[in-house]
Amino acid sequence: MRQRMKATRALAAAALFVAASACAGGRGADPPRSPTTRTASPAPTTATGAPQAASSFTIVSGGDILLHMSVNQAARAGSGYDYTQLLAGIRPWIEGADLALCALEVPIVPPGEKPSNYPAFGSPPQIADSLKALGWDGCALATNHSMDRGFPGVVSTVDNFDRVGLGRHGTARTGEESTRIQYYKVRSGGRDVVVAHLSATTLTNGIPLPKGAEWSWNVVGSLGRRSVGDLVEDARRARRQGADIVVVSMHWGTEYVSQPTAEQTAVGDQLAKSGQIDLVFGNHSHVPEPVAKLAGGPGGRGMWVVWSMGNTISGQTVQNHGYRVMAGLMTTATVDVPAKGPARVSNLEWTAIAQDERTDRVFQLSRLTSGERPASMTLSPAEIASRANATYPVMGADGSKERVTPPTPRAQLIGRELK
């Protein structure tokens, strides 16, 4: 059912946003922009004239997709690559979401080039096909590894996302494209809710912004040419263009640290106090960090943040980094859509996942701790317990409870536009 719904979504998006999709493919001189700015509405659009009942939908995200060569080898399928088998254990969370936003940490290699490993990653183009097949709707692309294969890697990544029909934000092929925001339109309970997605990084791994194409990488803070305030202005512009919900994916913080750093909390507070942002999905630490609700947010209702979701999948090892890098999170945000008034994010729940380092397959951790033993898993009870001990004390320290059942589709994604 979910895959058929995905196909319907793709057709709807093409019909609604064909003009935007056509202009997104260019990479030469910046094309003229067509007037697309809309006046922001105080509430989600009503799709029909009939009275509407309250409804809700979900937005799901996950940790870094960090494709070391060991993961690429595990995904080998004939002469190509298929990552869906490795991530089948978390597929229900992706397919069950009404809007699913991934975090691809590494670029896709330019045509004719081979995949590469740390410290300068480059993934095969088939990762885009696999992300689409798994049910992701779009992805955050601004990370400290975005420029590992230079500007050609940025172009290849965006080209491949456009090829398979995935939304994206955080890197760009032209200066004009870099000013665009990714929007998704979700029909929930008869009302159309526009979700804006922004992606930014505070980190660059010491790689300079490409000369003459500094706009190609959305770096904010001291290492970039843009400030966190500029990111807030992007969110404000999204509101003016009709966004009801603004989601920001932030690549920030310090690796292998299980609590947010001073930088993360400062940036998070600034985003929350702006009143423009509903939800922040954090990444970079490669280990899970807690969920919080910060003061501020739209209408003073608060802003939800997960400081880091760890790894969705990686080639990092227990020997080098401990069991924490073998654990990650799927997070599920609930968006309430009242009969009247603005939509709002009412909750952000976490679900622990675990990677089997011998097969690079990923599983829902709570199902393993409860005794399930999938045939494709090689982890011992002690290895499962080590992953749990590295995750649950961090995530449950504030008394929050894990979500253990995947969401089920409640709404319909009817459009996707980069404008």
Short mmCIF file of C-alpha atoms in Angstrom, two decimals:
data_model
loop_
_atom_site.label_atom_id
_atom_site.label_comp_id
_atom_site.label_asym_id
_atom_site.label_seq_id
_atom_site.Cartn_x
_atom_site.Cartn_y
_atom_site.Cartn_z
CA MET A 1 0.00 0.00 0.00
CA ARG A 2 2.76 2.44 0.92
CA GLN A 3 4.66 1.88 -2.34
CA ARG A 4 1.49 2.52 -4.38
CA MET A 5 0.90 5.67 -2.37
CA LYS A 6 4.49 6.73 -3.12
CA ALA A 7 3.86 6.31 -6.83
CA THR A 8 0.72 8.43 -6.54
CA ARG A 9 2.71 11.06 -4.66
CA ALA A 10 5.29 11.23 -7.42
CA LEU A 11 2.64 11.75 -10.09
CA ALA A 12 0.90 14.40 -8.03
CA ALA A 13 4.14 16.23 -7.41
CA ALA A 14 4.97 16.19 -11.10
CA ALA A 15 1.56 17.54 -12.03
CA LEU A 16 1.55 20.28 -9.42
CA PHE A 17 5.14 21.42 -9.69
CA VAL A 18 6.27 20.65 -13.23
CA ALA A 19 7.52 24.18 -13.81
CA ALA A 20 9.66 24.18 -10.69
CA SER A 21 11.08 20.75 -11.51
CA ALA A 22 12.06 21.86 -14.99
CA CYS A 23 14.05 24.87 -13.85
CA ALA A 24 15.74 22.91 -11.05
CA GLY A 25 17.73 20.85 -13.55
CA GLY A 26 19.93 23.64 -14.96
CA ARG A 27 23.46 24.26 -13.83
CA GLY A 28 24.79 26.94 -16.15
CA ALA A 29 24.10 30.65 -15.77
CA ASP A 30 21.44 31.36 -13.19
CA PRO A 31 18.05 31.24 -14.93
CA PRO A 32 15.47 33.97 -14.25
CA ARG A 33 13.09 33.07 -11.46
CA SER A 34 9.39 33.05 -12.04
CA PRO A 35 7.31 34.87 -9.44
CA THR A 36 6.34 32.21 -6.90
CA THR A 37 6.07 34.12 -3.62
CA ARG A 38 2.69 33.73 -1.96
CA THR A 39 1.13 35.59 0.90
CA ALA A 40 1.39 33.51 4.06
CA SER A 41 -1.94 32.26 5.35
CA PRO A 42 -2.75 32.15 9.07
CA ALA A 43 -3.81 28.52 8.84
CA PRO A 44 -3.36 25.52 6.54
CA THR A 45 -5.28 25.72 3.29
CA THR A 46 -8.70 24.08 3.25
CA ALA A 47 -8.79 21.68 0.30
CA THR A 48 -12.59 21.73 0.06
CA GLY A 49 -15.31 24.07 1.17
CA ALA A 50 -16.79 21.54 3.60
CA PRO A 51 -16.17 21.86 7.36
CA GLN A 52 -13.02 20.01 8.37
CA ALA A 53 -12.31 17.84 11.39
CA ALA A 54 -9.05 17.95 13.31
CA SER A 55 -6.36 15.60 12.01
CA SER A 56 -2.65 14.88 12.32
CA PHE A 57 0.29 13.53 10.33
CA THR A 58 3.86 12.43 10.97
CA ILE A 59 7.32 13.55 9.88
CA VAL A 60 10.08 10.97 10.33
CA SER A 61 13.85 11.45 10.15
CA GLY A 62 16.97 9.46 11.02
CA GLY A 63 20.68 9.68 11.68
CA ASP A 64 23.63 10.04 9.35
CA ILE A 65 23.83 7.81 6.30
CA LEU A 66 27.62 7.49 6.25
CA LEU A 67 28.73 5.19 3.46
CA HIS A 68 32.16 3.79 4.18
CA MET A 69 33.48 1.33 1.60
CA SER A 70 32.59 -1.54 3.92
CA VAL A 71 28.92 -0.53 3.67
CA ASN A 72 29.19 -0.15 -0.09
CA GLN A 73 30.63 -3.66 -0.34
CA ALA A 74 27.78 -5.04 1.78
CA ALA A 75 25.34 -3.37 -0.63
CA ARG A 76 26.91 -4.92 -3.72
CA ALA A 77 24.28 -6.32 -6.10
CA GLY A 78 25.71 -7.62 -9.35
CA SER A 79 27.60 -4.80 -11.01
CA GLY A 80 25.83 -2.15 -8.91
CA TYR A 81 24.63 -1.43 -5.39
CA ASP A 82 21.36 -1.93 -3.52
CA TYR A 83 21.19 -0.52 0.01
CA THR A 84 17.55 -1.45 0.60
CA GLN A 85 18.44 -4.89 1.96
CA LEU A 86 20.66 -3.31 4.63
CA LEU A 87 17.93 -0.94 5.82
CA ALA A 88 14.94 -3.28 5.48
CA GLY A 89 14.69 -3.54 9.28
CA ILE A 90 13.67 0.12 9.61
CA ARG A 91 11.65 0.34 6.42
CA PRO A 92 8.29 0.32 8.28
CA TRP A 93 9.24 3.62 9.93
CA ILE A 94 10.09 5.22 6.61
CA GLU A 95 7.08 3.88 4.72
CA GLY A 96 4.74 4.59 7.63
CA ALA A 97 5.65 8.27 7.74
CA ASP A 98 3.53 10.83 5.94
CA LEU A 99 6.74 12.75 5.23
CA ALA A 100 10.13 11.02 5.53
CA LEU A 101 13.33 13.13 5.52
CA CYS A 102 16.72 11.40 5.52
CA ALA A 103 20.23 12.72 6.20
CA LEU A 104 22.80 11.76 3.55
CA GLU A 105 26.16 12.77 4.98
CA VAL A 106 28.30 12.07 1.93
CA PRO A 107 28.26 13.22 -1.71
CA ILE A 108 27.61 11.05 -4.74
CA VAL A 109 30.64 10.61 -6.98
CA PRO A 110 30.71 12.47 -10.31
CA PRO A 111 30.07 10.37 -13.44
CA GLY A 112 32.94 8.06 -14.29
CA GLU A 113 34.54 8.26 -10.85
CA LYS A 114 34.78 5.48 -8.28
CA PRO A 115 33.35 5.47 -4.73
CA SER A 116 35.77 6.51 -2.01
CA ASN A 117 36.28 6.01 1.72
CA TYR A 118 37.11 8.23 4.69
CA PRO A 119 38.41 10.93 4.86
CA ALA A 120 37.03 12.02 1.46
CA PHE A 121 33.82 10.07 0.95
CA GLY A 122 32.08 9.46 -2.33
CA SER A 123 29.07 7.19 -2.65
CA PRO A 124 27.74 5.33 -5.70
CA PRO A 125 24.80 6.98 -7.49
CA GLN A 126 22.61 3.97 -6.63
CA ILE A 127 22.26 5.31 -3.08
CA ALA A 128 19.72 7.79 -4.47
CA ASP A 129 17.71 4.95 -6.04
CA SER A 130 17.78 2.99 -2.79
CA LEU A 131 16.68 5.95 -0.67
CA LYS A 132 13.75 6.50 -3.01
CA ALA A 133 12.85 2.80 -3.01
CA LEU A 134 12.89 2.69 0.79
CA GLY A 135 10.25 5.41 0.91
CA TRP A 136 12.20 8.56 1.78
CA ASP A 137 10.64 11.71 0.35
CA GLY A 138 13.66 13.99 0.65
CA CYS A 139 16.98 14.46 2.36
CA ALA A 140 19.25 16.94 4.14
CA LEU A 141 22.52 17.37 2.22
CA ALA A 142 24.45 20.04 4.16
CA THR A 143 27.13 18.26 6.24
CA ASN A 144 30.83 18.48 6.99
CA HIS A 145 31.42 15.96 4.17
CA SER A 146 29.30 17.67 1.49
CA MET A 147 32.39 18.93 -0.36
CA ASP A 148 34.49 15.74 -0.04
CA ARG A 149 34.41 15.30 -3.83
CA GLY A 150 34.51 19.01 -4.57
CA PHE A 151 31.91 21.01 -6.43
CA PRO A 152 31.48 18.24 -9.05
CA GLY A 153 30.36 15.95 -6.22
CA VAL A 154 27.73 18.49 -5.17
CA VAL A 155 26.45 18.66 -8.75
CA SER A 156 26.35 14.86 -9.02
CA THR A 157 24.48 14.52 -5.73
CA VAL A 158 21.80 17.02 -6.69
CA ASP A 159 21.55 15.61 -10.22
CA ASN A 160 20.94 12.11 -8.87
CA PHE A 161 18.36 13.30 -6.35
CA ASP A 162 16.51 15.08 -9.12
CA ARG A 163 16.82 12.00 -11.33
CA VAL A 164 14.98 9.77 -8.86
CA GLY A 165 12.53 12.42 -7.64
CA LEU A 166 13.77 13.10 -4.10
CA GLY A 167 13.49 16.47 -2.40
CA ARG A 168 16.72 17.99 -1.08
CA HIS A 169 18.23 21.03 0.57
CA GLY A 170 21.68 22.10 1.76
CA THR A 171 23.78 22.05 -1.41
CA ALA A 172 23.18 23.65 -4.80
CA ARG A 173 24.41 23.72 -8.39
CA THR A 174 23.85 27.42 -9.07
CA GLY A 175 23.64 30.61 -7.07
CA GLU A 176 19.98 30.94 -7.92
CA GLU A 177 19.27 27.36 -6.84
CA SER A 178 20.98 28.02 -3.50
CA THR A 179 18.31 30.58 -2.61
CA ARG A 180 15.48 28.10 -3.04
CA ILE A 181 13.70 26.31 -0.21
CA GLN A 182 12.34 22.76 -0.34
CA TYR A 183 8.59 22.54 0.23
CA TYR A 184 6.30 19.55 0.68
CA LYS A 185 2.51 19.76 0.58
CA VAL A 186 0.67 17.30 2.82
CA ARG A 187 -3.10 16.81 2.64
CA SER A 188 -4.34 15.99 6.13
CA GLY A 189 -8.01 15.77 7.06
CA GLY A 190 -8.99 17.70 3.95
CA ARG A 191 -6.54 20.55 4.63
CA ASP A 192 -3.32 21.22 2.78
CA VAL A 193 -0.32 21.81 5.04
CA VAL A 194 2.90 23.16 3.52
CA VAL A 195 6.10 21.95 5.19
CA ALA A 196 9.36 23.79 4.45
CA HIS A 197 12.64 21.88 4.88
CA LEU A 198 15.99 23.63 5.36
CA SER A 199 19.40 21.96 5.78
CA ALA A 200 22.54 23.64 7.14
CA THR A 201 25.90 22.74 8.69
CA THR A 202 28.18 24.58 11.09
CA LEU A 203 31.06 22.23 10.18
CA THR A 204 33.33 21.85 7.12
CA ASN A 205 36.16 19.44 8.09
CA GLY A 206 38.58 22.23 7.20
CA ILE A 207 37.52 22.18 3.55
CA PRO A 208 37.25 25.72 2.14
CA LEU A 209 34.12 26.90 0.43
CA PRO A 210 34.68 26.48 -3.32
CA LYS A 211 36.00 29.70 -4.84
CA GLY A 212 33.36 31.36 -6.94
CA ALA A 213 30.74 28.87 -5.78
CA GLU A 214 30.60 29.59 -2.06
CA TRP A 215 26.82 29.49 -2.32
CA SER A 216 26.93 25.75 -3.19
CA TRP A 217 27.29 24.65 0.47
CA ASN A 218 24.92 25.93 3.17
CA VAL A 219 27.49 26.53 5.93
CA VAL A 220 26.34 28.83 8.74
CA GLY A 221 28.38 30.29 11.58
CA SER A 222 32.06 31.14 11.82
CA LEU A 223 33.17 28.71 9.09
CA GLY A 224 30.74 29.93 6.47
CA ARG A 225 29.62 33.09 4.75
CA ARG A 226 26.16 32.90 6.31
CA SER A 227 25.03 33.30 9.89
CA VAL A 228 22.47 31.45 11.96
CA GLY A 229 20.48 34.66 11.62
CA ASP A 230 20.49 34.14 7.85
CA LEU A 231 19.05 30.67 8.41
CA VAL A 232 16.30 32.25 10.50
CA GLU A 233 15.65 34.65 7.63
CA ASP A 234 15.29 31.65 5.32
CA ALA A 235 12.65 30.28 7.68
CA ARG A 236 10.91 33.66 7.78
CA ARG A 237 10.90 33.77 3.98
CA ALA A 238 9.44 30.26 3.93
CA ARG A 239 6.58 31.50 6.09
CA ARG A 240 5.99 34.40 3.71
CA GLN A 241 5.88 31.93 0.82
CA GLY A 242 3.15 29.95 2.53
CA ALA A 243 4.87 27.43 4.84
CA ASP A 244 2.75 26.27 7.76
CA ILE A 245 5.53 24.16 9.33
CA VAL A 246 9.28 24.86 9.09
CA VAL A 247 11.72 21.98 9.68
CA VAL A 248 15.49 22.52 9.92
CA SER A 249 18.08 19.74 9.65
CA MET A 250 21.25 20.86 11.48
CA HIS A 251 24.68 19.23 11.16
CA TRP A 252 26.42 20.48 14.30
CA GLY A 253 28.13 19.60 17.58
CA THR A 254 31.01 17.25 18.40
CA GLU A 255 31.58 13.66 17.36
CA TYR A 256 31.08 10.83 19.88
CA VAL A 257 29.54 13.12 22.52
CA SER A 258 26.18 11.99 23.93
CA GLN A 259 24.96 15.39 25.11
CA PRO A 260 24.52 18.64 23.16
CA THR A 261 27.49 20.98 23.18
CA ALA A 262 27.40 24.66 24.06
CA GLU A 263 27.38 25.45 20.33
CA GLN A 264 24.36 23.25 19.74
CA THR A 265 22.37 24.71 22.61
CA ALA A 266 23.26 28.28 21.58
CA VAL A 267 22.19 27.69 17.98
CA GLY A 268 19.11 25.78 19.12
CA ASP A 269 18.07 28.60 21.43
CA GLN A 270 18.54 31.15 18.66
CA LEU A 271 16.39 29.13 16.28
CA ALA A 272 13.71 28.61 18.92
CA LYS A 273 13.62 32.25 20.03
CA SER A 274 13.12 33.39 16.45
CA GLY A 275 9.59 32.00 16.56
CA GLN A 276 9.96 30.81 12.96
CA ILE A 277 10.98 27.16 13.32
CA ASP A 278 8.84 24.26 14.53
CA LEU A 279 11.27 21.34 14.52
CA VAL A 280 15.02 20.65 14.35
CA PHE A 281 16.54 17.31 13.35
CA GLY A 282 20.17 17.28 14.52
CA ASN A 283 23.07 15.10 13.40
CA HIS A 284 26.88 14.75 13.24
CA SER A 285 27.85 13.21 16.59
CA HIS A 286 27.41 9.62 15.26
CA VAL A 287 25.91 8.73 18.66
CA PRO A 288 22.38 9.37 19.94
CA GLU A 289 21.66 12.57 21.84
CA PRO A 290 18.42 13.47 23.65
CA VAL A 291 15.18 15.06 22.50
CA ALA A 292 14.10 18.39 24.00
CA LYS A 293 11.41 21.02 23.69
CA LEU A 294 12.89 24.52 23.80
CA ALA A 295 11.13 27.72 24.81
CA GLY A 296 10.01 29.81 21.86
CA GLY A 297 8.88 28.42 18.55
CA PRO A 298 5.93 29.65 16.48
CA GLY A 299 3.38 31.40 18.65
CA GLY A 300 5.49 30.66 21.72
CA ARG A 301 4.34 27.02 21.64
CA GLY A 302 7.90 25.66 21.82
CA MET A 303 10.35 24.19 19.32
CA TRP A 304 11.13 20.48 19.31
CA VAL A 305 14.71 19.35 18.72
CA VAL A 306 16.57 16.06 18.65
CA TRP A 307 20.18 17.09 19.20
CA SER A 308 21.55 14.14 17.24
CA MET A 309 20.14 10.93 15.83
CA GLY A 310 23.48 9.12 15.65
CA ASN A 311 24.02 6.90 12.62
CA THR A 312 21.38 5.30 10.48
CA ILE A 313 24.14 3.26 8.86
CA SER A 314 27.93 3.59 8.73
CA GLY A 315 31.19 1.69 8.51
CA GLN A 316 32.37 2.93 11.88
CA THR A 317 33.51 0.17 14.21
CA VAL A 318 33.08 -0.87 17.82
CA GLN A 319 36.86 -1.25 18.06
CA ASN A 320 37.48 2.38 17.14
CA HIS A 321 34.49 4.16 18.64
CA GLY A 322 32.60 1.85 21.00
CA TYR A 323 29.08 0.49 20.84
CA ARG A 324 27.47 3.94 20.68
CA VAL A 325 28.22 4.27 16.95
CA MET A 326 26.32 1.04 16.35
CA ALA A 327 23.15 2.68 17.69
CA GLY A 328 21.02 5.40 16.20
CA LEU A 329 17.54 6.87 16.25
CA MET A 330 14.47 7.12 14.11
CA THR A 331 12.47 10.13 15.29
CA THR A 332 8.77 10.68 14.68
CA ALA A 333 7.23 14.15 14.91
CA THR A 334 3.47 14.51 15.13
CA VAL A 335 1.91 17.52 13.43
CA ASP A 336 -1.56 18.42 14.70
CA VAL A 337 -3.87 20.01 12.15
CA PRO A 338 -6.88 21.54 13.91
CA ALA A 339 -10.20 22.21 12.23
CA LYS A 340 -9.29 25.89 12.45
CA GLY A 341 -6.05 27.65 13.27
CA PRO A 342 -2.39 26.90 12.58
CA ALA A 343 -0.86 23.45 12.37
CA ARG A 344 1.75 22.71 15.04
CA VAL A 345 4.28 20.05 16.02
CA SER A 346 2.83 18.53 19.18
CA ASN A 347 5.37 15.79 19.92
CA LEU A 348 8.73 14.32 18.92
CA GLU A 349 9.33 10.65 19.76
CA TRP A 350 12.46 8.54 19.43
CA THR A 351 13.03 4.92 18.49
CA ALA A 352 16.41 3.21 18.96
CA ILE A 353 17.95 1.28 16.07
CA ALA A 354 21.02 -0.95 15.98
CA GLN A 355 23.50 -1.98 13.30
CA ASP A 356 25.06 -5.41 12.96
CA GLU A 357 28.69 -4.59 12.11
CA ARG A 358 29.27 -7.99 10.51
CA THR A 359 26.48 -7.65 7.95
CA ASP A 360 25.81 -3.87 8.08
CA ARG A 361 22.10 -4.58 8.43
CA VAL A 362 20.03 -2.29 10.65
CA PHE A 363 17.29 -3.37 13.08
CA GLN A 364 14.87 -1.86 15.58
CA LEU A 365 16.71 -2.24 18.88
CA SER A 366 13.71 -2.82 21.16
CA ARG A 367 12.66 -5.83 19.09
CA LEU A 368 16.09 -7.35 19.63
CA THR A 369 16.10 -6.65 23.37
CA SER A 370 12.66 -8.29 23.62
CA GLY A 371 14.06 -11.50 22.18
CA GLU A 372 13.48 -11.35 18.44
CA ARG A 373 16.28 -12.86 16.39
CA PRO A 374 15.95 -12.11 12.66
CA ALA A 375 17.61 -14.69 10.44
CA SER A 376 19.79 -12.00 8.84
CA MET A 377 21.20 -10.85 12.20
CA THR A 378 24.45 -12.17 13.75
CA LEU A 379 24.50 -10.19 17.03
CA SER A 380 24.89 -12.09 20.30
CA PRO A 381 22.77 -11.25 23.37
CA ALA A 382 25.79 -9.49 24.87
CA GLU A 383 26.27 -7.36 21.75
CA ILE A 384 22.59 -6.41 21.76
CA ALA A 385 22.81 -5.47 25.43
CA SER A 386 25.88 -3.32 24.77
CA ARG A 387 23.97 -1.34 22.16
CA ALA A 388 21.05 -0.92 24.53
CA ASN A 389 23.32 0.20 27.36
CA ALA A 390 24.86 2.82 25.07
CA THR A 391 21.46 4.20 24.06
CA TYR A 392 18.70 3.95 26.63
CA PRO A 393 20.44 5.71 29.56
CA VAL A 394 21.05 8.69 27.26
CA MET A 395 17.60 8.85 25.72
CA GLY A 396 15.61 7.98 28.82
CA ALA A 397 17.43 10.22 31.29
CA ASP A 398 14.59 12.77 31.24
CA GLY A 399 11.95 10.10 31.69
CA SER A 400 10.86 10.05 28.05
CA LYS A 401 9.57 6.76 26.70
CA GLU A 402 10.61 5.10 23.48
CA ARG A 403 8.14 4.76 20.63
CA VAL A 404 8.16 1.08 19.70
CA THR A 405 5.54 0.91 16.93
CA PRO A 406 6.07 2.51 13.53
CA PRO A 407 3.68 5.18 12.34
CA THR A 408 0.96 4.37 9.85
CA PRO A 409 0.10 6.69 6.96
CA ARG A 410 -2.59 9.19 7.93
CA ALA A 411 -2.21 11.82 5.23
CA GLN A 412 -1.18 12.15 1.59
CA LEU A 413 1.92 13.87 0.24
CA ILE A 414 0.48 15.64 -2.79
CA GLY A 415 3.34 17.87 -3.88
CA ARG A 416 7.02 18.68 -3.70
CA GLU A 417 8.59 21.94 -4.87
CA LEU A 418 11.98 23.64 -4.65
CA LYS A 419 11.44 27.36 -4.99
#
